[in-house]
mmCIF file of C-alpha atoms in Angstrom:
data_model
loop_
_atom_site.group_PDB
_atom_site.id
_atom_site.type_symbol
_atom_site.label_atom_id
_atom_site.label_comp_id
_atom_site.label_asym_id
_atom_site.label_seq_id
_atom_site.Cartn_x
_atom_site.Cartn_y
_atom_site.Cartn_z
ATOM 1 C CA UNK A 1 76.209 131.048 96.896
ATOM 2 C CA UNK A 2 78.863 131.991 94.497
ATOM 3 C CA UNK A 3 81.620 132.309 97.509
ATOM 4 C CA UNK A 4 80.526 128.678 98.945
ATOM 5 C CA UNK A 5 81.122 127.122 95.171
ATOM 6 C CA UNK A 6 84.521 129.564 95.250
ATOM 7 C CA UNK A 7 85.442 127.879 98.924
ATOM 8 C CA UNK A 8 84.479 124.154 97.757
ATOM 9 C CA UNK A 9 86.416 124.223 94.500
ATOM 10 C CA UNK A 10 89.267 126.004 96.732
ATOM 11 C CA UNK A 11 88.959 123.009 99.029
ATOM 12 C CA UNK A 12 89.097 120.402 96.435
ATOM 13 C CA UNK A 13 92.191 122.012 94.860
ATOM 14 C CA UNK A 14 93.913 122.205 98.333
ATOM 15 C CA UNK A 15 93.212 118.259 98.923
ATOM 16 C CA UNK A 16 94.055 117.640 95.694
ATOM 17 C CA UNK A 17 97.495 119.139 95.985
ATOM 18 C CA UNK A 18 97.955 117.216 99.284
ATOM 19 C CA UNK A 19 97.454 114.166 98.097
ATOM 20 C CA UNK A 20 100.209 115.070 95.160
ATOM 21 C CA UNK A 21 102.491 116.307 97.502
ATOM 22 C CA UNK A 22 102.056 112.912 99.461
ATOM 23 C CA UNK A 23 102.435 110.727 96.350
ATOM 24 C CA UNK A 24 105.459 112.864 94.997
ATOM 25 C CA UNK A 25 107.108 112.290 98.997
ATOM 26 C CA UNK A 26 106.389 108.103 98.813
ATOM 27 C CA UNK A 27 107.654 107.955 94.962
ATOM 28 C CA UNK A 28 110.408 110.008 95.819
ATOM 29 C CA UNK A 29 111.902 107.648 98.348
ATOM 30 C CA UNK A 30 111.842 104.675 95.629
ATOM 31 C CA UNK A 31 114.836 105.843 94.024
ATOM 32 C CA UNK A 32 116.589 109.027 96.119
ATOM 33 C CA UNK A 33 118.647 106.728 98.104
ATOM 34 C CA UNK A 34 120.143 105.421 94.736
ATOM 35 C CA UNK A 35 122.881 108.438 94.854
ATOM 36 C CA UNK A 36 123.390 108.535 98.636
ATOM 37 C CA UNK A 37 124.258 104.564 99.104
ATOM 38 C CA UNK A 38 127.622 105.265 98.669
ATOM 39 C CA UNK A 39 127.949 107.755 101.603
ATOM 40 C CA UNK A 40 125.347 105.250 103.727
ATOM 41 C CA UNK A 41 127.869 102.191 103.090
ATOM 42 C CA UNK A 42 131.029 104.780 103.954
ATOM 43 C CA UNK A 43 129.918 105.774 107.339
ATOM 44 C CA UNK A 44 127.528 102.275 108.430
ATOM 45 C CA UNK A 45 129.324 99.628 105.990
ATOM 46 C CA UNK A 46 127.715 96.618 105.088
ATOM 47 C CA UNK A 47 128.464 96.574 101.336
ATOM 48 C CA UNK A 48 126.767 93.121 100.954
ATOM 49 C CA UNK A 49 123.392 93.795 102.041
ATOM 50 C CA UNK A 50 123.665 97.644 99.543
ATOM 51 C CA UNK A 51 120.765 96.499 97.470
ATOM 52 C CA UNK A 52 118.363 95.729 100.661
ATOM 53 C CA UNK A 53 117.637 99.658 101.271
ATOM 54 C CA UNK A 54 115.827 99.889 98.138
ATOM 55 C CA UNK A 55 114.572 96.118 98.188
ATOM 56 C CA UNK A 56 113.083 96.549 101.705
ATOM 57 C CA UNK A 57 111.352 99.673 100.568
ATOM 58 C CA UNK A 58 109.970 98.775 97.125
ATOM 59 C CA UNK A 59 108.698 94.819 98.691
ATOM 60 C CA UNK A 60 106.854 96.493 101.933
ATOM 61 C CA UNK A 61 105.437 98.936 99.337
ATOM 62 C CA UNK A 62 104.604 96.810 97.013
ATOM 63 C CA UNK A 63 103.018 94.433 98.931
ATOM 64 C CA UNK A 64 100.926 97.400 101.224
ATOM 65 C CA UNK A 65 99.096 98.702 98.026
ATOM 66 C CA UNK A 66 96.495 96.423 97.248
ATOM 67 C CA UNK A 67 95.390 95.691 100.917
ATOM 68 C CA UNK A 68 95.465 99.584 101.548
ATOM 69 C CA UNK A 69 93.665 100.046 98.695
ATOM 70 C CA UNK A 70 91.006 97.647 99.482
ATOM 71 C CA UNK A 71 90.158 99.020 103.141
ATOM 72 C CA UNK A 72 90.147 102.113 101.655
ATOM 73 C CA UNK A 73 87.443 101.035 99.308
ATOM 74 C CA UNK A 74 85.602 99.586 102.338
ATOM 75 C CA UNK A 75 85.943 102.804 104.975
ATOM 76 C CA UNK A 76 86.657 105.605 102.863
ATOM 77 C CA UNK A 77 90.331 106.949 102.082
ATOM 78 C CA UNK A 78 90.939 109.890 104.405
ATOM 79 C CA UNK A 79 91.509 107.354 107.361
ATOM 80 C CA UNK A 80 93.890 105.409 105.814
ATOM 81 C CA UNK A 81 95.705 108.057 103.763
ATOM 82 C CA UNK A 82 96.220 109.980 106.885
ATOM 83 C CA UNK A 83 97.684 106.526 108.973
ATOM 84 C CA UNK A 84 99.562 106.075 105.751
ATOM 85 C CA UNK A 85 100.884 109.394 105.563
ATOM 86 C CA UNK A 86 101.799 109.081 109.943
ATOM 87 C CA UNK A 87 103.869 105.781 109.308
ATOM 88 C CA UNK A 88 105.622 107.362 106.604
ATOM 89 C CA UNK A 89 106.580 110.243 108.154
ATOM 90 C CA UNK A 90 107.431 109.200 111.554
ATOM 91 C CA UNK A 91 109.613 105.992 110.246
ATOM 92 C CA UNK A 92 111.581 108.355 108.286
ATOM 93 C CA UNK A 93 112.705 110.194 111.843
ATOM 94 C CA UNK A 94 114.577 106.410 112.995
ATOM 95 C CA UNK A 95 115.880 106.062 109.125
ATOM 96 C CA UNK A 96 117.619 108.987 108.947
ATOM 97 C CA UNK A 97 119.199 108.501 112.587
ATOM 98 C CA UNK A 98 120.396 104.484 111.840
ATOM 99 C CA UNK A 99 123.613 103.705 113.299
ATOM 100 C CA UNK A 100 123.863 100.665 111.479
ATOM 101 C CA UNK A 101 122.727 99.393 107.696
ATOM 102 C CA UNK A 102 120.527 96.625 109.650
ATOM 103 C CA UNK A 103 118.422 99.212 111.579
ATOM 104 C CA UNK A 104 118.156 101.656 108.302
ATOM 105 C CA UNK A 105 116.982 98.734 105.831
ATOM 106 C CA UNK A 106 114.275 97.552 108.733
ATOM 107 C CA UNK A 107 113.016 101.426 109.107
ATOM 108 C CA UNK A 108 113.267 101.603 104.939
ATOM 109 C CA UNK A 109 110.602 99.092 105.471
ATOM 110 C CA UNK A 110 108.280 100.803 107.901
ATOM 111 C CA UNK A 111 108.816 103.750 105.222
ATOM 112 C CA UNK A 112 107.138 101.322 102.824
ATOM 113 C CA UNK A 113 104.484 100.001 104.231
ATOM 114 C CA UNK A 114 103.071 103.860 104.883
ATOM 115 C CA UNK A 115 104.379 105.166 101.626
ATOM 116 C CA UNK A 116 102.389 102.203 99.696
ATOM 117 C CA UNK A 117 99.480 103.256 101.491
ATOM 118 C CA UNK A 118 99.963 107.113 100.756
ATOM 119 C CA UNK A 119 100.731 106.421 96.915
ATOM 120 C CA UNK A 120 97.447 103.899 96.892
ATOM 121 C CA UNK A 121 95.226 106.288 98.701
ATOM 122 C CA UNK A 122 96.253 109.070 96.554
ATOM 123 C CA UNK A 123 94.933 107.698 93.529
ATOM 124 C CA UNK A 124 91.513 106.557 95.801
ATOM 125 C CA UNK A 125 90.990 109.391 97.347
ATOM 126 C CA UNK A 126 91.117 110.723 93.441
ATOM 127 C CA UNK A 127 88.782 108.078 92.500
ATOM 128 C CA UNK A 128 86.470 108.900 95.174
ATOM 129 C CA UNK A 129 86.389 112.799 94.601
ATOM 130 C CA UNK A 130 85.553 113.319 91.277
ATOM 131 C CA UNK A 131 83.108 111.697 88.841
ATOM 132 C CA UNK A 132 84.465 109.201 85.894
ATOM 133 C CA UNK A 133 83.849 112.271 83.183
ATOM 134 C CA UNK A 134 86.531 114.285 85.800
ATOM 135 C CA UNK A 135 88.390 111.721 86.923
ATOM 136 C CA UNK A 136 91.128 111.280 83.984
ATOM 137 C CA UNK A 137 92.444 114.652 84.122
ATOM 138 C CA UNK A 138 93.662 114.087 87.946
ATOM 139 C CA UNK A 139 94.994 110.770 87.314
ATOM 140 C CA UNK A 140 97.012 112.229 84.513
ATOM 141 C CA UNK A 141 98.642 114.849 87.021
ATOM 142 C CA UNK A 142 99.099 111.754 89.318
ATOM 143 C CA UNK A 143 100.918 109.512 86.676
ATOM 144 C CA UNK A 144 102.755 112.860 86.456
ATOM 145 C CA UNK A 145 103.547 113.062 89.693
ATOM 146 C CA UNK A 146 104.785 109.618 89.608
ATOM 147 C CA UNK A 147 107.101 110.084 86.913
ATOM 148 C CA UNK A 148 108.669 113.669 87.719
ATOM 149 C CA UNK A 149 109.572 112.324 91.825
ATOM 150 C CA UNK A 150 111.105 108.995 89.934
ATOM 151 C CA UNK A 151 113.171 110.965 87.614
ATOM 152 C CA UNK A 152 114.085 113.411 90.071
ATOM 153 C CA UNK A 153 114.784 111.211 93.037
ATOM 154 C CA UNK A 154 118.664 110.124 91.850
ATOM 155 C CA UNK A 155 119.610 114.004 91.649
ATOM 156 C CA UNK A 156 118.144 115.482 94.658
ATOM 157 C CA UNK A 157 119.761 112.388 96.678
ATOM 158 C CA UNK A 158 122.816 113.291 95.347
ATOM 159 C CA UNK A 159 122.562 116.863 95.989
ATOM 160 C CA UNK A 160 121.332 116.633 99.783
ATOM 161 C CA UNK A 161 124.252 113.955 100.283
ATOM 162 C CA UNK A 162 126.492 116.616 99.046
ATOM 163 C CA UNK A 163 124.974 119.757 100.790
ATOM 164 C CA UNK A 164 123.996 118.174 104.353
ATOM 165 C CA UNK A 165 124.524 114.485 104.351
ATOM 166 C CA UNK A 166 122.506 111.184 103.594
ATOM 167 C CA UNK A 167 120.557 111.496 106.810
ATOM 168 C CA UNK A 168 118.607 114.307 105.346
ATOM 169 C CA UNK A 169 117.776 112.207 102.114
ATOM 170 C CA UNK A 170 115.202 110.788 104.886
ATOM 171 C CA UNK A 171 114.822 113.349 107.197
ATOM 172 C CA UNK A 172 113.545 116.017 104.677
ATOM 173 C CA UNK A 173 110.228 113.816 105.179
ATOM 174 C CA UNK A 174 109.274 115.056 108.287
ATOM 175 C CA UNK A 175 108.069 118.412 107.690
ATOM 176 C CA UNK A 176 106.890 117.882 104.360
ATOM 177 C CA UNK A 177 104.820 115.002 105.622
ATOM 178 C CA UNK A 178 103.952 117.072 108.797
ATOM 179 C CA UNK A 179 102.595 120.050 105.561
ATOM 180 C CA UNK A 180 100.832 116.671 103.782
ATOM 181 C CA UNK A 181 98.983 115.449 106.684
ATOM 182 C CA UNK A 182 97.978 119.310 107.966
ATOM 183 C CA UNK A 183 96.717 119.782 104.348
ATOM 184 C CA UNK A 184 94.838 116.157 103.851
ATOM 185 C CA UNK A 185 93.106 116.581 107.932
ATOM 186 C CA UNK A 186 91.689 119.971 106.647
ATOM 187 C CA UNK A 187 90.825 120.016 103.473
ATOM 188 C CA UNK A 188 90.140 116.014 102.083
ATOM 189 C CA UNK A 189 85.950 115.373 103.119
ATOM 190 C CA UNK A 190 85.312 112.017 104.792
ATOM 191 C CA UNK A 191 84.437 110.245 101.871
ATOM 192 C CA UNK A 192 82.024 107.448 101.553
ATOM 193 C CA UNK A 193 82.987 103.727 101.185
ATOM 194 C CA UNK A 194 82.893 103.089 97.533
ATOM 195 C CA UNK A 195 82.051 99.506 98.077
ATOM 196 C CA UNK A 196 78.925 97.364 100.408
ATOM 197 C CA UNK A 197 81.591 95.013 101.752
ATOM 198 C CA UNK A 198 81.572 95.308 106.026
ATOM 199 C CA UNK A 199 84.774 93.436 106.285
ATOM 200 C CA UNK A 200 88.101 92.989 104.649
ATOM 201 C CA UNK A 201 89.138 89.826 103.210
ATOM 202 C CA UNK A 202 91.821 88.811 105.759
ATOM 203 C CA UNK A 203 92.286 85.416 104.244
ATOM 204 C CA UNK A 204 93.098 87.250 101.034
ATOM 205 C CA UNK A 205 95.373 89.977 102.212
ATOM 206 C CA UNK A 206 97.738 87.052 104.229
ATOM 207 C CA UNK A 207 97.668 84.831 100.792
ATOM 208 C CA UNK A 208 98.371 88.375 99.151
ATOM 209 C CA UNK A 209 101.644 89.106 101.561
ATOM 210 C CA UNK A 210 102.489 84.893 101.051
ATOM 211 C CA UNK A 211 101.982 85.304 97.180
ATOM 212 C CA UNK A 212 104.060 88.414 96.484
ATOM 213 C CA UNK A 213 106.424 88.703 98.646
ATOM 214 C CA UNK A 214 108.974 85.783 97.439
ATOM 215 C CA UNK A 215 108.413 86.813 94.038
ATOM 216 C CA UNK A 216 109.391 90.641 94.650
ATOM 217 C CA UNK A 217 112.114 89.541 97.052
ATOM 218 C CA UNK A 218 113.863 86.782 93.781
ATOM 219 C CA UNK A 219 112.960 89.718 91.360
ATOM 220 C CA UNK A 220 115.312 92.308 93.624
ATOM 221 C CA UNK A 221 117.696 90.202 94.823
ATOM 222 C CA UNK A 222 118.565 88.163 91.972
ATOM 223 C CA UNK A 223 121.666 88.804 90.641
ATOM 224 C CA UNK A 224 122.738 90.868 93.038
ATOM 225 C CA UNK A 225 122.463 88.791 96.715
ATOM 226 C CA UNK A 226 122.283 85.579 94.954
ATOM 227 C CA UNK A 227 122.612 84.117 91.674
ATOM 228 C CA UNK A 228 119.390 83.681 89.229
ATOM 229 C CA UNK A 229 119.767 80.043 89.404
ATOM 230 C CA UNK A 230 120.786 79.659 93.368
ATOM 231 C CA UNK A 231 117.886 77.616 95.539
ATOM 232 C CA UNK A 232 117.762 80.434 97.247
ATOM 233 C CA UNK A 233 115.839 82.435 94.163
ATOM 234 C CA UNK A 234 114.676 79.180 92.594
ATOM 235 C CA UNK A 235 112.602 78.616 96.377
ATOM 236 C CA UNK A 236 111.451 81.915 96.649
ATOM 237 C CA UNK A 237 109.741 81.653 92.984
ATOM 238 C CA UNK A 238 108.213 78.774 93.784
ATOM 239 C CA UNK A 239 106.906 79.301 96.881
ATOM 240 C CA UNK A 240 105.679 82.309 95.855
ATOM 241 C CA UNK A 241 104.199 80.855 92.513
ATOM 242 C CA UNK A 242 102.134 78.317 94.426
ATOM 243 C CA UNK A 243 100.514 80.655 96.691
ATOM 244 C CA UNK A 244 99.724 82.986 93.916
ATOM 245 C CA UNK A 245 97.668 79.679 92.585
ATOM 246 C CA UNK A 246 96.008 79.065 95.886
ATOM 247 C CA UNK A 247 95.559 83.065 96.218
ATOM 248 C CA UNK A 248 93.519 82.889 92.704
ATOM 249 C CA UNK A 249 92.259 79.825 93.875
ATOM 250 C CA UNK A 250 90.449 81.106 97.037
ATOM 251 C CA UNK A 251 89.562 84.759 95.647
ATOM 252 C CA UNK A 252 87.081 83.491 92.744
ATOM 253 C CA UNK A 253 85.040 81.000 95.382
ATOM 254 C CA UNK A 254 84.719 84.662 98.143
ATOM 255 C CA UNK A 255 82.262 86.894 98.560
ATOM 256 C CA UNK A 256 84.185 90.255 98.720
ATOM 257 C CA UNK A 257 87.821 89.097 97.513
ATOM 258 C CA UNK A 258 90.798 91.866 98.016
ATOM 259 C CA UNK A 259 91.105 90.841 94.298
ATOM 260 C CA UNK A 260 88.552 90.692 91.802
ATOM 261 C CA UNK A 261 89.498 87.796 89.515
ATOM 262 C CA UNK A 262 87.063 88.615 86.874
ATOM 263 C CA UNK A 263 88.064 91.835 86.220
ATOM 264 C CA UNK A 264 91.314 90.593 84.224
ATOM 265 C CA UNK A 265 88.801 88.538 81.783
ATOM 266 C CA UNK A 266 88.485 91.761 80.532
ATOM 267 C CA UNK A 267 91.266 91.969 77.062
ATOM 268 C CA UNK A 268 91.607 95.819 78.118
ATOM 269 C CA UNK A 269 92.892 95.008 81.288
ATOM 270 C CA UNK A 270 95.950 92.230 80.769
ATOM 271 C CA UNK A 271 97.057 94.026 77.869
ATOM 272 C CA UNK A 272 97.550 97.155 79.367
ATOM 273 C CA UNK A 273 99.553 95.636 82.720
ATOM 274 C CA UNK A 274 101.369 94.036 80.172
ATOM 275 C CA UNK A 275 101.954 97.666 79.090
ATOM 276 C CA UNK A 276 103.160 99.064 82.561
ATOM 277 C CA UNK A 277 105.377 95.773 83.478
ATOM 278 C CA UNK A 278 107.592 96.864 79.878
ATOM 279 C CA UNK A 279 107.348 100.573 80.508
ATOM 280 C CA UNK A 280 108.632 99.952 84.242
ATOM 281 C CA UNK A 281 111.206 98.020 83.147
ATOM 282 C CA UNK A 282 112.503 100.254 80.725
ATOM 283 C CA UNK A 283 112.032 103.402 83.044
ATOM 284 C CA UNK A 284 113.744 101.824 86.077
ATOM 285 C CA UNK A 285 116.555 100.288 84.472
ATOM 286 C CA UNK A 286 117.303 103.810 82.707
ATOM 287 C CA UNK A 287 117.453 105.175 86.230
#
């Protein structure tokens, strides 16, 4: 008895540090190509589209999150971590072979869409291990995680530019992915849906994509592409302010929305969003 509890908690701690390892891997490539742009503009050029290796990352990413998060409520997280962790790992092989800054920034965004999903289905697959009384503890070593790949993304993209070229900055993900997804198919249970829903809310997730997109794309890009006040920026906001209103809109009158509306009734809730929006800005404009 005491050597199945010994294998279990062995188990747990093995999944658990999968999952970390697969967080620290999507985080990381948010801000390691920061320090190896310069050698990626030298050898492919395209100096005006610089900022859309990061933008095409952190948008596909951003956007991925709350719809991965969502099926994973619906059909448990291994599933989806795993095709997360697969897209992530194999777009990375294409990204660090680009012959040209077009083909990198459309592979950055494969790169996205499966790191979203890993980074997402980390914290789930936290959620769905461990009781509420357990559960802080883990998402404390996951906000650390987070923090420690951010702040050490600039200087290991700088040093693996240095030692064996850019193309490694990307290509390092392959076997440590290939470690992630060995770890995560042996040792992460097939959890149980958290939720009664059958079915995703399509109509949600496509208002979702319509909703954020624009805005993410004005936030990154202005100033840099375009000016703050070009129609360029001043369409995307719009558009992408009026279908976060039919978004809202349609998610309080369905059944099993991709986004509870009620929740942010709650004062706990706004304020502390509020809290990460100023904390990210500070933290990613220090970078």
């Amino acid at each position: 008895m005491a050597d199945d509890f010994k294998n279990i908690r062995r188990r747990l701690r093995l999944a658990v540090a999968g999952m970390a390892l697969g967080m620290f891997l999507a985080v990381l490539s948010q801000t390691v190509v920061a320090t190896a742009m310069p050698a990626i503009i030298v050898e492919l050029g395209g100096f005006g589209r610089y900022a859309w290796v990061a933008t095409a990352y952190l948008v596909a990413a951003t956007v991925t999150m709350p719809i991965a998060g969502r099926i994973a409520d619906i059909y448990g997280c291994k599933r989806v971590l795993l095709a997360g962790i697969g897209l992530f790992t194999v777009a990375s092989i294409p990204a660090g072979m680009s012959q040209t800054l077009n083909e990198l920034v459309a592979y950055r965004a494969l790169q996205g869409i499966g790191g979203g999903v890993v980074m997402i289905g980390s914290l789930v697959g936290m959620a769905q291990l461990f009781p509420p009384q357990r559960r802080a503890r883990y998402q404390a070593l996951v906000a650390m995680v987070y923090a420690l790949a951010s702040v050490l993304g600039p200087a290991l993209g700088g040093f693996i530019t240095d030692g064996v070229g850019w193309s490694w900055v990307f290509l390092m993900n392959v076997p440590l992915g290939a470690i992630v997804l060995a770890v995560v198919v042996r040792t992460l249970p097939n959890l149980q849906a958290g939720t009664d829903v059958s079915r995703p809310d399509y109509t949600g997730m496509v208002l979702l994509v319509l909703a954020v997109t624009p805005l993410m794309l004005a936030l990154s890009s202005g100033g840099v592409l375009f000016d703050w006040l070009s129609w360029q920026i001043v369409a995307c906001v719009a558009f992408g302010a009026v279908m976060t209103a039919v978004l809202i809109t349609v998610e309080t009158r369905t059944e099993s929305p991709i986004l509870t509306v009620d929740i942010y009734r709650s004062r706990g809730v706004p304020v502390s969003l509020a809290a990460s929006v100023l904390t990210g800005f500070g933290f990613y404009a220090a970078l």
